[in-house]
Coordinates of C-alpha atoms in Angstrom, one line a residue:
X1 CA -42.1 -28.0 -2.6
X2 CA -40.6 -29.6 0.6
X3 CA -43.3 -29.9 3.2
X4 CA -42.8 -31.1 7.1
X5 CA -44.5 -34.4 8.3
X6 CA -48.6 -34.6 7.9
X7 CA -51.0 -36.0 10.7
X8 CA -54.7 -36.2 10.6
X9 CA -54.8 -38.3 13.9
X10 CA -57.6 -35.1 15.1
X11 CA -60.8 -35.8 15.3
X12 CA -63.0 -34.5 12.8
X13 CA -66.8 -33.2 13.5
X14 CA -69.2 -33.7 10.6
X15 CA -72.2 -31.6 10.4
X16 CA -74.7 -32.9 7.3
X17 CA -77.8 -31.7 6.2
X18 CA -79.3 -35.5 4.7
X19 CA -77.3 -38.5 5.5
X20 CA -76.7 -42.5 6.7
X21 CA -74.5 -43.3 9.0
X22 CA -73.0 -46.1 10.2
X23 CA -70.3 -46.7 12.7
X24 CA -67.6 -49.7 13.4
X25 CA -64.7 -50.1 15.8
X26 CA -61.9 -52.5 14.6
X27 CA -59.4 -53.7 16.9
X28 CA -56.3 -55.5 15.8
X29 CA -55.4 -58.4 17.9
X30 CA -51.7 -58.5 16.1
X31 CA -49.5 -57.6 18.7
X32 CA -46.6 -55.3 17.2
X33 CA -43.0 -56.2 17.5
X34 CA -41.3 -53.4 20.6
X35 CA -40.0 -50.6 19.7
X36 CA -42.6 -50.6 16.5
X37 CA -46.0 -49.0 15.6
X38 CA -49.3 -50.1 15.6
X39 CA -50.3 -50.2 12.5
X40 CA -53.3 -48.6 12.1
X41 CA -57.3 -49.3 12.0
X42 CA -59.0 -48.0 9.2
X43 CA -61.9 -50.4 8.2
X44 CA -61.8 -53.3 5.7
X45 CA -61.8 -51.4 2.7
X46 CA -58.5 -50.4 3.2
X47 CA -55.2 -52.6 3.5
X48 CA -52.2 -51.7 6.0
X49 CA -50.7 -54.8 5.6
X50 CA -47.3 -52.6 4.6
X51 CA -47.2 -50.8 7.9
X52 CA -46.2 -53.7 10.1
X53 CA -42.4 -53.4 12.1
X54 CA -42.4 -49.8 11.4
X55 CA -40.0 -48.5 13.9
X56 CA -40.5 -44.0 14.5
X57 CA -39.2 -42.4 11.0
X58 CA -40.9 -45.4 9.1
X59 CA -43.5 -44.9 6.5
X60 CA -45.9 -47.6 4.9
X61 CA -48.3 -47.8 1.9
X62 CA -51.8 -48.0 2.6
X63 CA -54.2 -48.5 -0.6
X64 CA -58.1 -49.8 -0.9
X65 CA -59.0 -53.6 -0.9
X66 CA -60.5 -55.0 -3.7
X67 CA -63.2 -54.7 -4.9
X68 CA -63.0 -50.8 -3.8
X69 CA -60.6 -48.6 -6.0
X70 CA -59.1 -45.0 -4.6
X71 CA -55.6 -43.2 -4.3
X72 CA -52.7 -45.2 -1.9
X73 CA -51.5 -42.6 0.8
X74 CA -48.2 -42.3 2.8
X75 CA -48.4 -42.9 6.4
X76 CA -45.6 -41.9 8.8
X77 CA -44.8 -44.0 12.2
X78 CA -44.4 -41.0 14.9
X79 CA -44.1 -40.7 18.4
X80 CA -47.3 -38.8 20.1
X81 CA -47.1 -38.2 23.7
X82 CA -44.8 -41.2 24.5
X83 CA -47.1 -43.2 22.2
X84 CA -45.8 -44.8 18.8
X85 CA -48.7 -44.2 15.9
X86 CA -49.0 -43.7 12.3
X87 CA -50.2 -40.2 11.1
X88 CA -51.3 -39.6 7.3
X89 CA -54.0 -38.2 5.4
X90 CA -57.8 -40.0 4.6
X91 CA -57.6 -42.5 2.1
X92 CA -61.1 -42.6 -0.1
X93 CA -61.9 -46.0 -1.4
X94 CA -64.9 -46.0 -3.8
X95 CA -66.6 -49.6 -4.2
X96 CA -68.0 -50.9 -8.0
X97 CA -71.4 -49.7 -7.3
X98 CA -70.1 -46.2 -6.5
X99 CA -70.8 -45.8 -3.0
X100 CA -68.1 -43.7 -1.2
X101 CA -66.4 -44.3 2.4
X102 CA -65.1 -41.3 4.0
X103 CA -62.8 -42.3 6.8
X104 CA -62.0 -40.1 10.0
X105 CA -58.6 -42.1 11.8
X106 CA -58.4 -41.9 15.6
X107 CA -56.2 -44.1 17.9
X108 CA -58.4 -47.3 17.6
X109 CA -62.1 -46.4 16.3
X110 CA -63.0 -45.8 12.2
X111 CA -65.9 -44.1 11.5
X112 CA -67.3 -44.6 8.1
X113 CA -70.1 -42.2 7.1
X114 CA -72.1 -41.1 3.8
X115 CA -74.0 -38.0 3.7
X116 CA -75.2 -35.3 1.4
X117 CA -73.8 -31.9 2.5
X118 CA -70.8 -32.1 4.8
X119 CA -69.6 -29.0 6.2
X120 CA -66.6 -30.5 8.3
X121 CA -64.1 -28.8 11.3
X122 CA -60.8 -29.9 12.4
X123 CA -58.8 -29.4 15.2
X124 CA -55.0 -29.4 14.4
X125 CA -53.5 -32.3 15.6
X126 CA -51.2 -31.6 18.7
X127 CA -47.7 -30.7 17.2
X128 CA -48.6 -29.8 13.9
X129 CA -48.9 -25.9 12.8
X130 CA -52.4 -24.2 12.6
X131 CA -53.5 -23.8 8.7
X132 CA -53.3 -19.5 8.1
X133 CA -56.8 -17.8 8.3
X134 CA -56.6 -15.7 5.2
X135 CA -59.6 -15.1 3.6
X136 CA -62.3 -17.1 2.1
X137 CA -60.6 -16.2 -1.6
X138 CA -58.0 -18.7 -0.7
X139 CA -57.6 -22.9 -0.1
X140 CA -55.8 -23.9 2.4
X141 CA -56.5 -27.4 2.5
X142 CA -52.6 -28.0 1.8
X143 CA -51.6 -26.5 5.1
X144 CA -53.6 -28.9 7.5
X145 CA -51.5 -31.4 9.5
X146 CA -47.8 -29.9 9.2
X147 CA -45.1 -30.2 11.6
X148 CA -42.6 -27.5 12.2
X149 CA -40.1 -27.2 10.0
X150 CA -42.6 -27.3 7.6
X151 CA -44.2 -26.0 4.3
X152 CA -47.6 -25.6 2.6
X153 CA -49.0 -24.3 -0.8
X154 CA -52.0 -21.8 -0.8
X155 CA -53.9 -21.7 -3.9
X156 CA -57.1 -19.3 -5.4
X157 CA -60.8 -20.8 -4.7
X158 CA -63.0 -21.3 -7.1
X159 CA -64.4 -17.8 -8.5
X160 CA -61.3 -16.2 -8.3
X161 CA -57.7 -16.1 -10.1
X162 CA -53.6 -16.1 -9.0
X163 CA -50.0 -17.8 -8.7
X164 CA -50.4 -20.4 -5.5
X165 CA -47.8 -18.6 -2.6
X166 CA -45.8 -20.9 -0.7
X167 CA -46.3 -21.0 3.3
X168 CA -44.0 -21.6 6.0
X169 CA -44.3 -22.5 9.6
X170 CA -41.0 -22.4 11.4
X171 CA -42.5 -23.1 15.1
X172 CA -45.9 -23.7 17.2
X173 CA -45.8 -20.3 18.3
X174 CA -45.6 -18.3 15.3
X175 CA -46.8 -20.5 13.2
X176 CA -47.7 -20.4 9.5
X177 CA -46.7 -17.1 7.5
X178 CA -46.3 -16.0 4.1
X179 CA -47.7 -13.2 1.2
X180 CA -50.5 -14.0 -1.0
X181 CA -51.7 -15.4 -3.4
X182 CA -52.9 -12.6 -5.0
X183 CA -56.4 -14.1 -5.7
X184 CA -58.8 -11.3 -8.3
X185 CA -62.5 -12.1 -8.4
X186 CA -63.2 -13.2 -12.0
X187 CA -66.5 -10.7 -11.9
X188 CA -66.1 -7.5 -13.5
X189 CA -68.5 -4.8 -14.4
X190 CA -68.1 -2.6 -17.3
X191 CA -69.6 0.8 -17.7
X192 CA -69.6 3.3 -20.7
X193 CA -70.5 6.9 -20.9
X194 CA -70.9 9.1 -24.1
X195 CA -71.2 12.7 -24.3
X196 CA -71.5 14.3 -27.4
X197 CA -71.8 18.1 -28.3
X198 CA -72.6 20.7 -31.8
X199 CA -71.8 23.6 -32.5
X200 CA -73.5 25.1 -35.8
X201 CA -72.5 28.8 -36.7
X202 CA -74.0 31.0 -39.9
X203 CA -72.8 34.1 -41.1
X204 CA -74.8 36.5 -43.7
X205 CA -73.6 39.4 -45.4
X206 CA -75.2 42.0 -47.7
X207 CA -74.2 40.4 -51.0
X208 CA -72.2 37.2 -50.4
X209 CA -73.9 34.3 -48.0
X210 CA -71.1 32.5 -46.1
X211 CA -71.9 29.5 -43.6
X212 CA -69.3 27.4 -41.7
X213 CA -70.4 24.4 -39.7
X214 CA -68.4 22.9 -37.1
X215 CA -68.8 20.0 -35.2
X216 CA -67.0 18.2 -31.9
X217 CA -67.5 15.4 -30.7
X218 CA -66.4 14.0 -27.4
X219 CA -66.7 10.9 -26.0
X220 CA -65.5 9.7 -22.9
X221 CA -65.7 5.8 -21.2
X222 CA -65.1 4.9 -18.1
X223 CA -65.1 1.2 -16.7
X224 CA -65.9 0.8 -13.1
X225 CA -64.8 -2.5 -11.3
X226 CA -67.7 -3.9 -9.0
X227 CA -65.7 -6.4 -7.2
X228 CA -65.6 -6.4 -3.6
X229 CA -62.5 -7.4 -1.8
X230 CA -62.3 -10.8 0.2
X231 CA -62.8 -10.5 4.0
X232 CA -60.1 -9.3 5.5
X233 CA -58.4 -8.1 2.4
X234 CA -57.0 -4.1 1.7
X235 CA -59.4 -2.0 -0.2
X236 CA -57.6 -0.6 -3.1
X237 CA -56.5 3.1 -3.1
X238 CA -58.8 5.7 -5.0
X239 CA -56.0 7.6 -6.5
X240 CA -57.9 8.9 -9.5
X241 CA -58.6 7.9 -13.6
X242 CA -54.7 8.6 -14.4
X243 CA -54.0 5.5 -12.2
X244 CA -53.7 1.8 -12.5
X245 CA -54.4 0.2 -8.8
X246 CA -56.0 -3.0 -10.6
X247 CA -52.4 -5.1 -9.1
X248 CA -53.8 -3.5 -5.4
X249 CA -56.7 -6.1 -4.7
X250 CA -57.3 -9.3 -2.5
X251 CA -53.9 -7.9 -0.6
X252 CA -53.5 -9.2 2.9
X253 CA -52.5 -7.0 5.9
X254 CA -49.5 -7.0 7.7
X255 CA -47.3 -7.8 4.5
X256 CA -49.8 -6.7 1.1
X257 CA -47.6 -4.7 -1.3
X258 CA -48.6 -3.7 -5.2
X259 CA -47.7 -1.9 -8.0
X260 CA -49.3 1.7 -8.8
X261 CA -48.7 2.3 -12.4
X262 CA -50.2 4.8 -14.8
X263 CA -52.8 4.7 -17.2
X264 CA -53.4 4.7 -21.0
X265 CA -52.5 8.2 -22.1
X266 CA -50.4 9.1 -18.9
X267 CA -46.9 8.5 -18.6
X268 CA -44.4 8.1 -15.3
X269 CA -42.7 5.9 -12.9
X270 CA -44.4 2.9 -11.1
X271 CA -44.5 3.5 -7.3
X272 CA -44.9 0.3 -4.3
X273 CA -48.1 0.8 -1.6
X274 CA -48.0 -1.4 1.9
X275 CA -50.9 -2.8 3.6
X276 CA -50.1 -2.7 7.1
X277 CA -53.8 -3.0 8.3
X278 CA -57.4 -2.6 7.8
X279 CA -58.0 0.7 9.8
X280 CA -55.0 2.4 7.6
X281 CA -55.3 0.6 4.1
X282 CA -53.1 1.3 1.5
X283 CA -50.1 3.7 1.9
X284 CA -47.8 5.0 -0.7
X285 CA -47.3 8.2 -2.6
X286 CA -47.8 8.3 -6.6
X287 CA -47.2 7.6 -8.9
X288 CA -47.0 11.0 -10.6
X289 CA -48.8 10.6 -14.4
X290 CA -48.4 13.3 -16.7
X291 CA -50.8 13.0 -19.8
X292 CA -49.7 12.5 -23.4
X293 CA -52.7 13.9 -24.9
X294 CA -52.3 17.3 -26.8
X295 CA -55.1 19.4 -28.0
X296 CA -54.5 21.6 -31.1
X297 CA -57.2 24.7 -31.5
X298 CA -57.0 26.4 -34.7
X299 CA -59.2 29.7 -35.0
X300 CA -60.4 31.3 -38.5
X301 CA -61.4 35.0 -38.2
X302 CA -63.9 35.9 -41.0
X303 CA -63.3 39.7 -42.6
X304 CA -66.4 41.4 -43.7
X305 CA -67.7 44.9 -44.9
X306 CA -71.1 44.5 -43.1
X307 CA -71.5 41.1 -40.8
X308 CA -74.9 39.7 -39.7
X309 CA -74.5 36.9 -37.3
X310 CA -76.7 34.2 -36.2
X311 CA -75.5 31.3 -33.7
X312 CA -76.9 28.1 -33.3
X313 CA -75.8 26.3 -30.3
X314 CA -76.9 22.6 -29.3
X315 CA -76.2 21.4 -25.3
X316 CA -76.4 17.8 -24.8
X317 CA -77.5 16.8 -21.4
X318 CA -75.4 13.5 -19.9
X319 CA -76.4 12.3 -16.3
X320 CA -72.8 12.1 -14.7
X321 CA -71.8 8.6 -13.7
X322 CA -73.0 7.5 -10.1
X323 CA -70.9 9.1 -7.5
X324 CA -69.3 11.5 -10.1
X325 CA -69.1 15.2 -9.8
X326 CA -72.0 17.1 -11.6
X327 CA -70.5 19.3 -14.9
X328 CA -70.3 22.8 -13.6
X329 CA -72.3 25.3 -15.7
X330 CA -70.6 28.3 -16.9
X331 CA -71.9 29.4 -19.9
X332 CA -72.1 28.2 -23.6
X333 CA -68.7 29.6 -24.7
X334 CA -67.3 27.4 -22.8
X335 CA -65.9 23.6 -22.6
X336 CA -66.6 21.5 -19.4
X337 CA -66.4 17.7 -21.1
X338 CA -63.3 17.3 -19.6
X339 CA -65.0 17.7 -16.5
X340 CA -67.1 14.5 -16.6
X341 CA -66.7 11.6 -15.0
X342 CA -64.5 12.9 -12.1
X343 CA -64.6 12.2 -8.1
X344 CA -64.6 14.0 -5.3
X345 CA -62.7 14.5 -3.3
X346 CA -59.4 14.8 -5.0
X347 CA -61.6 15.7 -9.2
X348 CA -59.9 18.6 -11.5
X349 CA -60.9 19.3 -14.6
X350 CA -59.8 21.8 -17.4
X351 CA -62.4 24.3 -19.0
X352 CA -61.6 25.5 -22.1
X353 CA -63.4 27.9 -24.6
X354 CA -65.4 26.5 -27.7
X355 CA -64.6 26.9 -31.1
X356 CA -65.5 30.4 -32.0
X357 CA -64.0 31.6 -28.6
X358 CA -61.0 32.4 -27.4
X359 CA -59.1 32.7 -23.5
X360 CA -56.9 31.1 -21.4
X361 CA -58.2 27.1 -19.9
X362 CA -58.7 27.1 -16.4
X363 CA -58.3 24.4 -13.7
X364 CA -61.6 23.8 -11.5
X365 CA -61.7 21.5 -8.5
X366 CA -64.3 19.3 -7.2
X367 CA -63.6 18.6 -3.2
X368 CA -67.7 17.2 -2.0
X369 CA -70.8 16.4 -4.2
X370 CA -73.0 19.2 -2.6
X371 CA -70.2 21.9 -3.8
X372 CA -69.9 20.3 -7.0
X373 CA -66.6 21.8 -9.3
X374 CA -65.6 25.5 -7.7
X375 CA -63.8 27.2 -10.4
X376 CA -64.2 30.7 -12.5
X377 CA -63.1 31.3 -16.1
X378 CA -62.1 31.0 -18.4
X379 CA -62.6 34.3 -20.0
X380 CA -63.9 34.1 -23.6
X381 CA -64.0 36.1 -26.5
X382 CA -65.7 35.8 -29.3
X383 CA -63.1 35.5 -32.2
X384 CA -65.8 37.4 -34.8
X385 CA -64.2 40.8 -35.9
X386 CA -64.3 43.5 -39.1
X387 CA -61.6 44.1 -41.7
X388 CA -59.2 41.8 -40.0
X389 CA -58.0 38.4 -41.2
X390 CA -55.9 36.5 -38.8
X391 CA -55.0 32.5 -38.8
X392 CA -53.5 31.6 -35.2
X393 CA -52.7 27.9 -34.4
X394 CA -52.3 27.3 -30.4
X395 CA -50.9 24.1 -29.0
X396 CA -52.0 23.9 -25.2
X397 CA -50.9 20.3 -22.9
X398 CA -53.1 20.1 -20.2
X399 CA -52.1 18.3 -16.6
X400 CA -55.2 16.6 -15.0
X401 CA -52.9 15.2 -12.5
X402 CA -54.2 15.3 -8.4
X403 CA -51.5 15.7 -5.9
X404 CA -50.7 13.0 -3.4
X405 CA -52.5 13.8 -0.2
X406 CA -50.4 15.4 2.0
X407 CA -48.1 17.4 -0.6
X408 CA -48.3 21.0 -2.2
X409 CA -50.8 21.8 -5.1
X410 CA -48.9 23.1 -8.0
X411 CA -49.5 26.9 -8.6
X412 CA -51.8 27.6 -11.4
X413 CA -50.0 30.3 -13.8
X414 CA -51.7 29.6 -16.9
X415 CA -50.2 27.6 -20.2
X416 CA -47.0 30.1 -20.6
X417 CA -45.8 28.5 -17.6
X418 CA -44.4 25.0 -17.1
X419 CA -45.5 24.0 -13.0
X420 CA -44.4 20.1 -13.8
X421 CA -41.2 20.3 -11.4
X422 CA -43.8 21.0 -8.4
X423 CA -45.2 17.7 -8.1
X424 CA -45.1 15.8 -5.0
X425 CA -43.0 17.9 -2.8
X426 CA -44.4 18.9 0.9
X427 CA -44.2 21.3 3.3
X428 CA -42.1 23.1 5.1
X429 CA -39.2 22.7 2.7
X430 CA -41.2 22.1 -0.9
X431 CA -39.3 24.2 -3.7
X432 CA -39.5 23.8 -7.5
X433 CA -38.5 25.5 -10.7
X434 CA -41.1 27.1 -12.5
X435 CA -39.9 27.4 -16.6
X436 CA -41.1 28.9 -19.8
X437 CA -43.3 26.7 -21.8
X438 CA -42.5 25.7 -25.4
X439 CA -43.2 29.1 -27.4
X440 CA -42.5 31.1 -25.1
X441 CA -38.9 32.2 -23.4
X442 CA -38.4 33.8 -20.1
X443 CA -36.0 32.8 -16.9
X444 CA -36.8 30.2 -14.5
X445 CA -38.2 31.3 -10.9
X446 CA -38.0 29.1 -7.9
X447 CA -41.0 28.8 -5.9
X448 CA -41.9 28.1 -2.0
X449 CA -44.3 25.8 -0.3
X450 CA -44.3 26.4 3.2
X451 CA -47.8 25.2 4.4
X452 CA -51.0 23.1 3.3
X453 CA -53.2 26.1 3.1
X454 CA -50.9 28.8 1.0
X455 CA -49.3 26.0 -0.8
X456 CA -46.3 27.2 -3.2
X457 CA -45.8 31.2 -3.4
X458 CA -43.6 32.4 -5.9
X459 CA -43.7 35.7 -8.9
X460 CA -43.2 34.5 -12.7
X461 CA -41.3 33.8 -14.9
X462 CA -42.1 36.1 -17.4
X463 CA -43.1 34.5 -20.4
X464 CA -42.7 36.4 -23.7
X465 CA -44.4 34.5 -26.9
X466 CA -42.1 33.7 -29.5
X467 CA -44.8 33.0 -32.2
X468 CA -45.2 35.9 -34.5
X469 CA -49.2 36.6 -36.0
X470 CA -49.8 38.1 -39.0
X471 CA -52.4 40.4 -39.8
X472 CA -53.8 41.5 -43.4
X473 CA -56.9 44.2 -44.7
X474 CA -58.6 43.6 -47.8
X475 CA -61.1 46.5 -49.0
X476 CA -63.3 47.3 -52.2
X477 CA -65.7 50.5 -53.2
X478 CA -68.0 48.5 -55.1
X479 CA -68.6 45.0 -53.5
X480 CA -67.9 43.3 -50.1
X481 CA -65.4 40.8 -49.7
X482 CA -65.6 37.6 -47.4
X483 CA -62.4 35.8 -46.7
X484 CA -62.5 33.0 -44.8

């Protein structure tokens, strides 16, 4: 891109931890033509011979002298403070037996110096725009000796990744400005968790022996990002599993902006978050993910004459993930696995009943590790009955959606109910339509949010089931019968 004239006429202070150095002052005793600039004095391993009767606007070639080899450079003649001078960047000239001049220009004294570790400050030369502090994620080597109007490209350091952003500096008072780049450490961390649970259930009878095993499995990963944001740099939002905030880091305050999306197996619209500053972070609402996941339960009551049961039940024991919200413990008939892995403040999680059980999931909510999840339910019964065969196939979609700080929680009216349409809506004027899920018909209800602490008030709708169950009795005088 287009960038304003460059001057590295400042000096330069070089701090080195082993090093040589030698110093020469060169004074040329060619006296310019008026009205022209002095060409300038850089040591004999370079030649300027092409900057002579420059007149302010001019530019010359300046390369390295034989037998030293390194990259020409541009110099521009320029009027300083009433004085006529070139301005250009350092040109390095490397002789055949490899040693290396570094060259720092001032109006009439080159110093040439070779050291080990060089750790080197500049002051911006007077008239030229100061380069943008922006974090040490990010060169901006490009952006030293511009003058207004002028442009600069800001690129990634080494150890991290992005697009270079362009830079531009319109005056001496404001300066450089720009967005970005958006430079991600290359350093990731990757953890996995496992849970995994059995369930092993034998029934007797008098004359027939019937066993059924079942077993579930869950496993559940999660992948946590160790990288620490660049100084000075927006700490991504926590906004929960069901969001994407990977776009959100190495953003700059006033101007950072990225995109929120949602994860695999959650579904909605991409929402923008602003930086403004440090104290504040990230601000932005959503987005609102909805997951795709549905669970089908299908429960077989067993008919007998006489039943003996015996349960077997095995618990496995996972240690949560560091920082996570401990499983609540609520009884063997129940189903907490969704509840691993989860954060406070903002954690929900649906209990559910095992196989062999039956009830209604309920939501529990996990707001500071020393609470853990506060929840009660579900209530389970056990599905083991006499002279009664009945085949019932449920299809429940569960929500583990967190509401956006600062908006209503939707009211929990078990899975008859629909409660999508109250997401994201805030007091004092929240309202949403509460509907009839699938397989069940009923009217739609309006509901209320007035305040933070009731949250949305509302009665219904009622739901009637539109799935019809069958039930059948087999019986025998002279043998029992197990249908299964």
């Amino acid at each position: 891109c287009c960038r304003g004239a460059r001057a590295i006429r400042a000096a330069t202070t070089t701090t080195s931890t082993s090093a040589t150095a030698t110093s020469t002052t060169t004074t040329s005793t060619t006296t310019p033509a008026p009205g022209t600039c002095y060409p300038p004095v850089l040591g004999q391993d370079k030649d300027v011979t092409d900057c002579a009767g420059k007149v302010p606007g001019g530019t010359c070639t300046v390369t390295c002298t034989p037998p030293y080899t390194g990259d020409p450079a541009t110099y521009h003649c320029v009027s300083v403070d009433g004085e006529l001078t070139f301005v250009g960047p350092a040109v390095i000239c490397t002789s055949s037996t490899s040693t290396t001049s570094a060259t720092t220009i001032t109006s009439s004294t080159t110093s040439e110096t070779s050291t080990t570790t060089t750790t080197s400050t500049t002051t911006p030369l007077p008239g030229t725009c100061y380069p943008p502090v922006i974090g040490s994620d990010k060169d901006t080597s490009d952006c030293n000796y511009v003058f207004p109007p002028g442009t600069c490209l800001v690129r990634c350091t080494q150890g991290y990744t992005g697009d270079p952003a362009v830079y531009t500096c319109d005056n001496l008072v404001d300066n450089f400005y720009g967005t970005g780049p958006d430079c991600v450490s290359t350093t990731t961390t990757t953890t996995g968790t496992r849970t995994f649970t059995s369930v092993t259930t034998s029934t007797s009878t008098g004359t027939t022996v019937t066993t059924t095993a079942t077993t579930s499995t869950t496993s559940t990963s999660t992948t946590t990002s160790t990288t620490t944001p660049p100084p000075g740099a927006c700490y991504p939002p926590v906004l929960g599993q069901d969001k994407d905030v990977t776009d959100c880091a190495a953003k700059f305050p006033p101007h950072g902006s990225c995109t929120v999306t949602c994860t695999a197996s959650y579904s909605g619209n991409p929402v923008i978050y602003y930086c403004y500053d440090l104290d504040s972070g990230f601000q932005g609402d959503g987005p609102y993910c909805v997951s795709t996941t549905t669970t089908t339960t299908i429960t077989t009551l067993t008919t007998t004459m006489t039943t003996l049961t015996t349960t077997s039940t095995t618990t496995s024991t996972t240690t949560p993930v560091p920082g996570s919200c401990p499983q609540p413990v609520v009884g063997n008939e129940r189903d907490v696995s969704d509840c691993a892995g989860k954060f406070a403040p903002n954690g929900t999680c649906t209990v559910r009943c095992i196989s062999g059980y039956v009830g209604i999931p309920t939501t529990y909510y996990c707001y500071d590790l020393d609470d853990g999840f506060v929840g009660s339910g579900p209530d389970c019964s056990s599905t083991t009955t006499t002279s009664t065969f009945t085949l019932t196939t449920t299809t429940t979609s569960t929500s583990t959606t967190t509401p956006v700080p600062g908006t209503c929680y939707p009211p929990v009216l078990g899975p008859d109910k629909d409660t999508s349409d109250c997401s994201g809506h805030t007091p004092p004027d929240g309202t949403c339509t509460v509907r009839c899920t699938t397989g069940y018909s009923g009217t739609p209800v309006v509901y209320y949010c007035y305040n933070l602490e009731d949250n949305f008030v509302g009665t219904g709708p009622d739901c009637k089931t539109t799935t019809t169950t069958t039930t059948s009795s087999t019986s025998s005088t002279t043998t029992s019968s197990t249908t299964t």
